[in-house]
Amino acid sequence: RVLAHMSGDENMIDAFKHGEDIHSKTASQIFDVDIKDVTSKQRIEAKAINFGIIYGKTDFGLSQDLNIPVPTAKAYIESYFSKYPKIKEFMDNAVETATETGYATTILNRRRYIPEIKASNFIVRNQGKRFAMNAPIQGSAADIIKVAMVNVYNKLKENEMKSKLILQVHDELIVEAVDEELELAEKIVREEMENAQSMDVKLDVDLNTGNSWYETK
């Protein structure tokens, strides 16, 4: 969702707006099949490509992940970028900007400095390019969850609730809620997480309750 917003790619934004499964959508685009005919294997491969692109994976890296020949992986990546052209543009611009400035920026203008991108060593320089592609997306996701975390904490306090925000894990927030406050706690968590950042795609929230963290999975 962050990638769709930051790249402004209409095809990916459209998929999220219509509630489509993004990995199935990508599979249908890459393998040129109707979304209803996407196999589980194709979806798994498309998922690896979606996340691989975010991490700046090369055709060799993707071939290793999927245990497929490098030329096949290269064709998958080329097909992906032909279907989501603005993502390719975004990635190229991210590398170019980081090379010029020495850092990448997140959605809230936080910087990650990337000295590796100017290294004389080819391997280190390529690592810097991957950092430059990944940092705006991963860093922005980190920005968003931290804004949500602060806002949830403040709302619980504002309502003088006994329920407490106890943990943040990647894109999850865990609240220890007392029974009589459960409904209000759920409302606060959902509202604050969904509205943490204004974006071109809606921030959807999966919300579960249980007597332990394990039960909420």
PDB file of C-alpha atoms in Angstrom:
ATOM      1  CA  ARG A   1       0.000   0.000   0.000  1.00  0.00           C
ATOM      2  CA  VAL A   2       2.854   2.352   0.812  1.00  0.00           C
ATOM      3  CA  LEU A   3       4.551   1.447  -2.474  1.00  0.00           C
ATOM      4  CA  ALA A   4       1.325   2.070  -4.414  1.00  0.00           C
ATOM      5  CA  HIS A   5       0.913   5.489  -2.777  1.00  0.00           C
ATOM      6  CA  MET A   6       4.525   6.632  -3.063  1.00  0.00           C
ATOM      7  CA  SER A   7       4.937   5.496  -6.669  1.00  0.00           C
ATOM      8  CA  GLY A   8       1.504   6.773  -7.717  1.00  0.00           C
ATOM      9  CA  ASP A   9       1.094   3.694  -9.920  1.00  0.00           C
ATOM     10  CA  GLU A  10      -2.537   3.724 -11.100  1.00  0.00           C
ATOM     11  CA  ASN A  11      -2.752  -0.041 -11.704  1.00  0.00           C
ATOM     12  CA  MET A  12      -1.666  -0.917  -8.175  1.00  0.00           C
ATOM     13  CA  ILE A  13      -3.756   1.851  -6.583  1.00  0.00           C
ATOM     14  CA  ASP A  14      -6.778   0.636  -8.567  1.00  0.00           C
ATOM     15  CA  ALA A  15      -6.270  -2.938  -7.329  1.00  0.00           C
ATOM     16  CA  PHE A  16      -6.313  -1.799  -3.698  1.00  0.00           C
ATOM     17  CA  LYS A  17      -9.293   0.520  -4.245  1.00  0.00           C
ATOM     18  CA  HIS A  18     -11.312  -2.388  -5.636  1.00  0.00           C
ATOM     19  CA  GLY A  19     -10.361  -4.636  -2.730  1.00  0.00           C
ATOM     20  CA  GLU A  20      -8.474  -7.077  -4.938  1.00  0.00           C
ATOM     21  CA  ASP A  21      -5.896  -9.449  -3.528  1.00  0.00           C
ATOM     22  CA  ILE A  22      -2.707  -7.702  -4.654  1.00  0.00           C
ATOM     23  CA  HIS A  23      -0.700 -10.917  -5.071  1.00  0.00           C
ATOM     24  CA  SER A  24      -3.415 -12.530  -7.198  1.00  0.00           C
ATOM     25  CA  LYS A  25      -3.722  -9.310  -9.195  1.00  0.00           C
ATOM     26  CA  THR A  26       0.034  -9.254  -9.810  1.00  0.00           C
ATOM     27  CA  ALA A  27      -0.051 -12.944 -10.800  1.00  0.00           C
ATOM     28  CA  SER A  28      -2.843 -12.305 -13.304  1.00  0.00           C
ATOM     29  CA  GLN A  29      -0.858  -9.395 -14.776  1.00  0.00           C
ATOM     30  CA  ILE A  30       2.494 -11.197 -14.968  1.00  0.00           C
ATOM     31  CA  PHE A  31       1.226 -14.576 -16.166  1.00  0.00           C
ATOM     32  CA  ASP A  32      -1.467 -13.021 -18.371  1.00  0.00           C
ATOM     33  CA  VAL A  33      -4.377 -15.027 -16.949  1.00  0.00           C
ATOM     34  CA  ASP A  34      -7.748 -14.022 -15.574  1.00  0.00           C
ATOM     35  CA  ILE A  35      -7.558 -13.292 -11.847  1.00  0.00           C
ATOM     36  CA  LYS A  36     -10.086 -16.123 -11.236  1.00  0.00           C
ATOM     37  CA  ASP A  37      -7.714 -18.597 -12.905  1.00  0.00           C
ATOM     38  CA  VAL A  38      -4.614 -17.724 -10.865  1.00  0.00           C
ATOM     39  CA  THR A  39      -3.177 -20.879  -9.283  1.00  0.00           C
ATOM     40  CA  SER A  40      -1.796 -21.004  -5.738  1.00  0.00           C
ATOM     41  CA  LYS A  41       1.704 -21.518  -7.206  1.00  0.00           C
ATOM     42  CA  GLN A  42       1.331 -18.409  -9.375  1.00  0.00           C
ATOM     43  CA  ARG A  43       0.107 -16.398  -6.386  1.00  0.00           C
ATOM     44  CA  ILE A  44       3.080 -17.539  -4.266  1.00  0.00           C
ATOM     45  CA  GLU A  45       5.466 -16.530  -7.053  1.00  0.00           C
ATOM     46  CA  ALA A  46       3.722 -13.163  -7.498  1.00  0.00           C
ATOM     47  CA  LYS A  47       3.936 -12.560  -3.741  1.00  0.00           C
ATOM     48  CA  ALA A  48       7.690 -13.229  -3.868  1.00  0.00           C
ATOM     49  CA  ILE A  49       7.955 -10.768  -6.755  1.00  0.00           C
ATOM     50  CA  ASN A  50       5.882  -8.074  -4.999  1.00  0.00           C
ATOM     51  CA  PHE A  51       8.042  -8.212  -1.885  1.00  0.00           C
ATOM     52  CA  GLY A  52      11.223  -8.863  -3.855  1.00  0.00           C
ATOM     53  CA  ILE A  53      10.722  -5.643  -5.822  1.00  0.00           C
ATOM     54  CA  ILE A  54      10.372  -3.712  -2.547  1.00  0.00           C
ATOM     55  CA  TYR A  55      13.685  -5.122  -1.371  1.00  0.00           C
ATOM     56  CA  GLY A  56      15.379  -4.322  -4.678  1.00  0.00           C
ATOM     57  CA  LYS A  57      15.824  -7.998  -5.566  1.00  0.00           C
ATOM     58  CA  THR A  58      17.782  -8.780  -8.716  1.00  0.00           C
ATOM     59  CA  ASP A  59      16.806 -11.452 -11.233  1.00  0.00           C
ATOM     60  CA  PHE A  60      19.470 -13.682  -9.631  1.00  0.00           C
ATOM     61  CA  GLY A  61      18.058 -13.103  -6.125  1.00  0.00           C
ATOM     62  CA  LEU A  62      14.516 -13.845  -7.282  1.00  0.00           C
ATOM     63  CA  SER A  63      15.677 -16.980  -9.132  1.00  0.00           C
ATOM     64  CA  GLN A  64      17.205 -18.221  -5.864  1.00  0.00           C
ATOM     65  CA  ASP A  65      14.021 -17.473  -3.891  1.00  0.00           C
ATOM     66  CA  LEU A  66      11.739 -19.243  -6.357  1.00  0.00           C
ATOM     67  CA  ASN A  67      14.194 -21.902  -7.499  1.00  0.00           C
ATOM     68  CA  ILE A  68      13.728 -20.924 -11.145  1.00  0.00           C
ATOM     69  CA  PRO A  69      16.228 -20.107 -13.934  1.00  0.00           C
ATOM     70  CA  VAL A  70      17.662 -16.554 -13.920  1.00  0.00           C
ATOM     71  CA  PRO A  71      16.223 -15.731 -17.405  1.00  0.00           C
ATOM     72  CA  THR A  72      12.742 -16.705 -16.141  1.00  0.00           C
ATOM     73  CA  ALA A  73      13.146 -14.494 -13.083  1.00  0.00           C
ATOM     74  CA  LYS A  74      14.344 -11.667 -15.332  1.00  0.00           C
ATOM     75  CA  ALA A  75      11.249 -12.084 -17.524  1.00  0.00           C
ATOM     76  CA  TYR A  76       9.003 -11.986 -14.427  1.00  0.00           C
ATOM     77  CA  ILE A  77      10.577  -8.739 -13.208  1.00  0.00           C
ATOM     78  CA  GLU A  78      10.353  -7.146 -16.666  1.00  0.00           C
ATOM     79  CA  SER A  79       6.708  -8.205 -16.930  1.00  0.00           C
ATOM     80  CA  TYR A  80       6.027  -6.755 -13.456  1.00  0.00           C
ATOM     81  CA  PHE A  81       7.515  -3.382 -14.385  1.00  0.00           C
ATOM     82  CA  SER A  82       5.644  -3.307 -17.698  1.00  0.00           C
ATOM     83  CA  LYS A  83       2.354  -3.748 -15.799  1.00  0.00           C
ATOM     84  CA  TYR A  84       3.326  -1.321 -12.992  1.00  0.00           C
ATOM     85  CA  PRO A  85       5.444   1.237 -14.907  1.00  0.00           C
ATOM     86  CA  LYS A  86       5.397   3.945 -12.250  1.00  0.00           C
ATOM     87  CA  ILE A  87       6.939   1.574  -9.731  1.00  0.00           C
ATOM     88  CA  LYS A  88       9.981   1.177 -12.001  1.00  0.00           C
ATOM     89  CA  GLU A  89      10.130   4.958 -12.351  1.00  0.00           C
ATOM     90  CA  PHE A  90       9.874   5.360  -8.554  1.00  0.00           C
ATOM     91  CA  MET A  91      12.663   2.833  -7.904  1.00  0.00           C
ATOM     92  CA  ASP A  92      14.974   4.436 -10.486  1.00  0.00           C
ATOM     93  CA  ASN A  93      14.313   7.900  -9.044  1.00  0.00           C
ATOM     94  CA  ALA A  94      14.965   6.632  -5.506  1.00  0.00           C
ATOM     95  CA  VAL A  95      18.406   5.346  -6.540  1.00  0.00           C
ATOM     96  CA  GLU A  96      19.194   8.524  -8.497  1.00  0.00           C
ATOM     97  CA  THR A  97      18.173  10.802  -5.604  1.00  0.00           C
ATOM     98  CA  ALA A  98      20.092   8.799  -3.013  1.00  0.00           C
ATOM     99  CA  THR A  99      23.179   8.841  -5.248  1.00  0.00           C
ATOM    100  CA  GLU A 100      22.962  12.634  -5.505  1.00  0.00           C
ATOM    101  CA  THR A 101      22.083  13.436  -1.879  1.00  0.00           C
ATOM    102  CA  GLY A 102      23.557  10.483   0.001  1.00  0.00           C
ATOM    103  CA  TYR A 103      20.251   9.622   1.692  1.00  0.00           C
ATOM    104  CA  ALA A 104      16.691   8.353   1.134  1.00  0.00           C
ATOM    105  CA  THR A 105      13.599   9.992   2.645  1.00  0.00           C
ATOM    106  CA  THR A 106      10.393   8.544   4.038  1.00  0.00           C
ATOM    107  CA  ILE A 107       6.813   9.763   3.696  1.00  0.00           C
ATOM    108  CA  LEU A 108       7.368  11.999   6.757  1.00  0.00           C
ATOM    109  CA  ASN A 109      10.723  13.247   5.453  1.00  0.00           C
ATOM    110  CA  ARG A 110      12.836  11.167   7.821  1.00  0.00           C
ATOM    111  CA  ARG A 111      16.236  10.439   6.325  1.00  0.00           C
ATOM    112  CA  ARG A 112      18.234   7.263   6.027  1.00  0.00           C
ATOM    113  CA  TYR A 113      21.812   7.998   5.058  1.00  0.00           C
ATOM    114  CA  ILE A 114      23.257   5.531   2.523  1.00  0.00           C
ATOM    115  CA  PRO A 115      27.037   5.952   2.218  1.00  0.00           C
ATOM    116  CA  GLU A 116      27.207   2.529   0.515  1.00  0.00           C
ATOM    117  CA  ILE A 117      25.661   3.971  -2.669  1.00  0.00           C
ATOM    118  CA  LYS A 118      28.869   5.901  -3.403  1.00  0.00           C
ATOM    119  CA  ALA A 119      31.244   3.043  -2.595  1.00  0.00           C
ATOM    120  CA  SER A 120      33.933   2.128  -5.119  1.00  0.00           C
ATOM    121  CA  ASN A 121      33.244  -1.570  -4.515  1.00  0.00           C
ATOM    122  CA  PHE A 122      30.595  -2.839  -6.964  1.00  0.00           C
ATOM    123  CA  ILE A 123      28.941  -5.231  -4.470  1.00  0.00           C
ATOM    124  CA  VAL A 124      28.710  -2.580  -1.730  1.00  0.00           C
ATOM    125  CA  ARG A 125      27.409  -0.008  -4.231  1.00  0.00           C
ATOM    126  CA  ASN A 126      24.678  -2.391  -5.385  1.00  0.00           C
ATOM    127  CA  GLN A 127      23.740  -3.004  -1.762  1.00  0.00           C
ATOM    128  CA  GLY A 128      23.400   0.786  -1.397  1.00  0.00           C
ATOM    129  CA  LYS A 129      21.062   0.854  -4.405  1.00  0.00           C
ATOM    130  CA  ARG A 130      18.864  -1.784  -2.780  1.00  0.00           C
ATOM    131  CA  PHE A 131      18.821   0.263   0.440  1.00  0.00           C
ATOM    132  CA  ALA A 132      17.787   3.324  -1.609  1.00  0.00           C
ATOM    133  CA  MET A 133      14.845   1.437  -3.164  1.00  0.00           C
ATOM    134  CA  ASN A 134      13.739  -0.133   0.089  1.00  0.00           C
ATOM    135  CA  ALA A 135      14.255   2.637   2.669  1.00  0.00           C
ATOM    136  CA  PRO A 136      11.454   4.982   1.472  1.00  0.00           C
ATOM    137  CA  ILE A 137       8.919   2.125   1.605  1.00  0.00           C
ATOM    138  CA  GLN A 138      10.013   0.293   4.771  1.00  0.00           C
ATOM    139  CA  GLY A 139      10.857   3.586   6.463  1.00  0.00           C
ATOM    140  CA  SER A 140       7.458   5.083   5.604  1.00  0.00           C
ATOM    141  CA  ALA A 141       5.689   1.979   6.941  1.00  0.00           C
ATOM    142  CA  ALA A 142       7.684   2.452  10.154  1.00  0.00           C
ATOM    143  CA  ASP A 143       6.661   6.138  10.267  1.00  0.00           C
ATOM    144  CA  ILE A 144       2.989   5.239   9.891  1.00  0.00           C
ATOM    145  CA  ILE A 145       2.900   2.587  12.629  1.00  0.00           C
ATOM    146  CA  LYS A 146       4.682   4.944  15.033  1.00  0.00           C
ATOM    147  CA  VAL A 147       2.168   7.735  14.371  1.00  0.00           C
ATOM    148  CA  ALA A 148      -0.642   5.213  14.954  1.00  0.00           C
ATOM    149  CA  MET A 149       1.056   4.019  18.139  1.00  0.00           C
ATOM    150  CA  VAL A 150       1.317   7.528  19.594  1.00  0.00           C
ATOM    151  CA  ASN A 151      -2.282   8.336  18.620  1.00  0.00           C
ATOM    152  CA  VAL A 152      -3.681   5.116  20.125  1.00  0.00           C
ATOM    153  CA  TYR A 153      -1.749   5.759  23.354  1.00  0.00           C
ATOM    154  CA  ASN A 154      -3.059   9.340  23.557  1.00  0.00           C
ATOM    155  CA  LYS A 155      -6.674   8.282  22.885  1.00  0.00           C
ATOM    156  CA  LEU A 156      -6.592   5.600  25.583  1.00  0.00           C
ATOM    157  CA  LYS A 157      -5.206   8.188  28.001  1.00  0.00           C
ATOM    158  CA  GLU A 158      -7.683  10.860  26.896  1.00  0.00           C
ATOM    159  CA  ASN A 159     -10.581   8.480  27.623  1.00  0.00           C
ATOM    160  CA  GLU A 160      -9.051   7.641  31.035  1.00  0.00           C
ATOM    161  CA  MET A 161      -9.046   3.961  30.150  1.00  0.00           C
ATOM    162  CA  LYS A 162      -7.422   1.126  32.065  1.00  0.00           C
ATOM    163  CA  SER A 163      -6.572  -0.608  28.783  1.00  0.00           C
ATOM    164  CA  LYS A 164      -2.925  -0.221  27.818  1.00  0.00           C
ATOM    165  CA  LEU A 165      -0.920  -0.275  24.607  1.00  0.00           C
ATOM    166  CA  ILE A 166       1.796  -2.780  25.439  1.00  0.00           C
ATOM    167  CA  LEU A 167       3.591  -3.711  22.227  1.00  0.00           C
ATOM    168  CA  GLN A 168       4.310  -2.773  18.621  1.00  0.00           C
ATOM    169  CA  VAL A 169       5.484  -5.570  16.301  1.00  0.00           C
ATOM    170  CA  HIS A 170       6.250  -4.457  12.742  1.00  0.00           C
ATOM    171  CA  ASP A 171       2.801  -3.315  11.525  1.00  0.00           C
ATOM    172  CA  GLU A 172       0.873  -4.582  14.569  1.00  0.00           C
ATOM    173  CA  LEU A 173      -0.218  -2.884  17.758  1.00  0.00           C
ATOM    174  CA  ILE A 174      -1.129  -4.967  20.780  1.00  0.00           C
ATOM    175  CA  VAL A 175      -3.450  -3.544  23.414  1.00  0.00           C
ATOM    176  CA  GLU A 176      -4.135  -5.218  26.746  1.00  0.00           C
ATOM    177  CA  ALA A 177      -7.791  -4.295  27.158  1.00  0.00           C
ATOM    178  CA  VAL A 178     -10.054  -4.781  30.159  1.00  0.00           C
ATOM    179  CA  ASP A 179     -13.339  -6.505  29.300  1.00  0.00           C
ATOM    180  CA  GLU A 180     -15.651  -3.551  29.891  1.00  0.00           C
ATOM    181  CA  GLU A 181     -13.526  -1.341  27.602  1.00  0.00           C
ATOM    182  CA  LEU A 182     -13.095  -3.840  24.780  1.00  0.00           C
ATOM    183  CA  GLU A 183     -15.543  -2.252  22.332  1.00  0.00           C
ATOM    184  CA  LEU A 184     -14.122   1.255  22.782  1.00  0.00           C
ATOM    185  CA  ALA A 185     -10.534  -0.044  22.626  1.00  0.00           C
ATOM    186  CA  GLU A 186     -11.279  -1.797  19.309  1.00  0.00           C
ATOM    187  CA  LYS A 187     -12.846   1.396  17.919  1.00  0.00           C
ATOM    188  CA  ILE A 188      -9.843   3.502  18.952  1.00  0.00           C
ATOM    189  CA  VAL A 189      -7.264   1.073  17.540  1.00  0.00           C
ATOM    190  CA  ARG A 190      -9.067   0.739  14.213  1.00  0.00           C
ATOM    191  CA  GLU A 191      -9.706   4.468  13.756  1.00  0.00           C
ATOM    192  CA  GLU A 192      -6.217   5.586  14.714  1.00  0.00           C
ATOM    193  CA  MET A 193      -4.447   2.944  12.626  1.00  0.00           C
ATOM    194  CA  GLU A 194      -6.605   3.546   9.552  1.00  0.00           C
ATOM    195  CA  ASN A 195      -6.156   7.318   9.798  1.00  0.00           C
ATOM    196  CA  ALA A 196      -2.505   7.513  10.809  1.00  0.00           C
ATOM    197  CA  GLN A 197      -1.523   8.837   7.385  1.00  0.00           C
ATOM    198  CA  SER A 198      -3.515  10.268   4.488  1.00  0.00           C
ATOM    199  CA  MET A 199      -2.765   8.149   1.422  1.00  0.00           C
ATOM    200  CA  ASP A 200      -4.109   7.357  -2.053  1.00  0.00           C
ATOM    201  CA  VAL A 201      -4.948   3.861  -0.826  1.00  0.00           C
ATOM    202  CA  LYS A 202      -6.881   3.082   2.332  1.00  0.00           C
ATOM    203  CA  LEU A 203      -4.949   1.663   5.261  1.00  0.00           C
ATOM    204  CA  ASP A 204      -6.921  -1.487   6.063  1.00  0.00           C
ATOM    205  CA  VAL A 205      -6.766  -2.968   9.555  1.00  0.00           C
ATOM    206  CA  ASP A 206      -7.243  -6.613  10.558  1.00  0.00           C
ATOM    207  CA  LEU A 207      -8.403  -6.566  14.155  1.00  0.00           C
ATOM    208  CA  ASN A 208      -8.585  -9.643  16.374  1.00  0.00           C
ATOM    209  CA  THR A 209      -9.159 -10.218  20.072  1.00  0.00           C
ATOM    210  CA  GLY A 210      -8.250 -13.063  22.410  1.00  0.00           C
ATOM    211  CA  ASN A 211      -7.112 -13.928  25.909  1.00  0.00           C
ATOM    212  CA  SER A 212      -3.522 -14.091  24.666  1.00  0.00           C
ATOM    213  CA  TRP A 213      -1.508 -12.797  21.743  1.00  0.00           C
ATOM    214  CA  TYR A 214      -1.481 -16.356  20.376  1.00  0.00           C
ATOM    215  CA  GLU A 215      -5.308 -16.424  20.324  1.00  0.00           C
ATOM    216  CA  THR A 216      -5.471 -13.253  18.223  1.00  0.00           C
ATOM    217  CA  LYS A 217      -3.494 -14.844  15.350  1.00  0.00           C
TER     218      LYS A 217
END
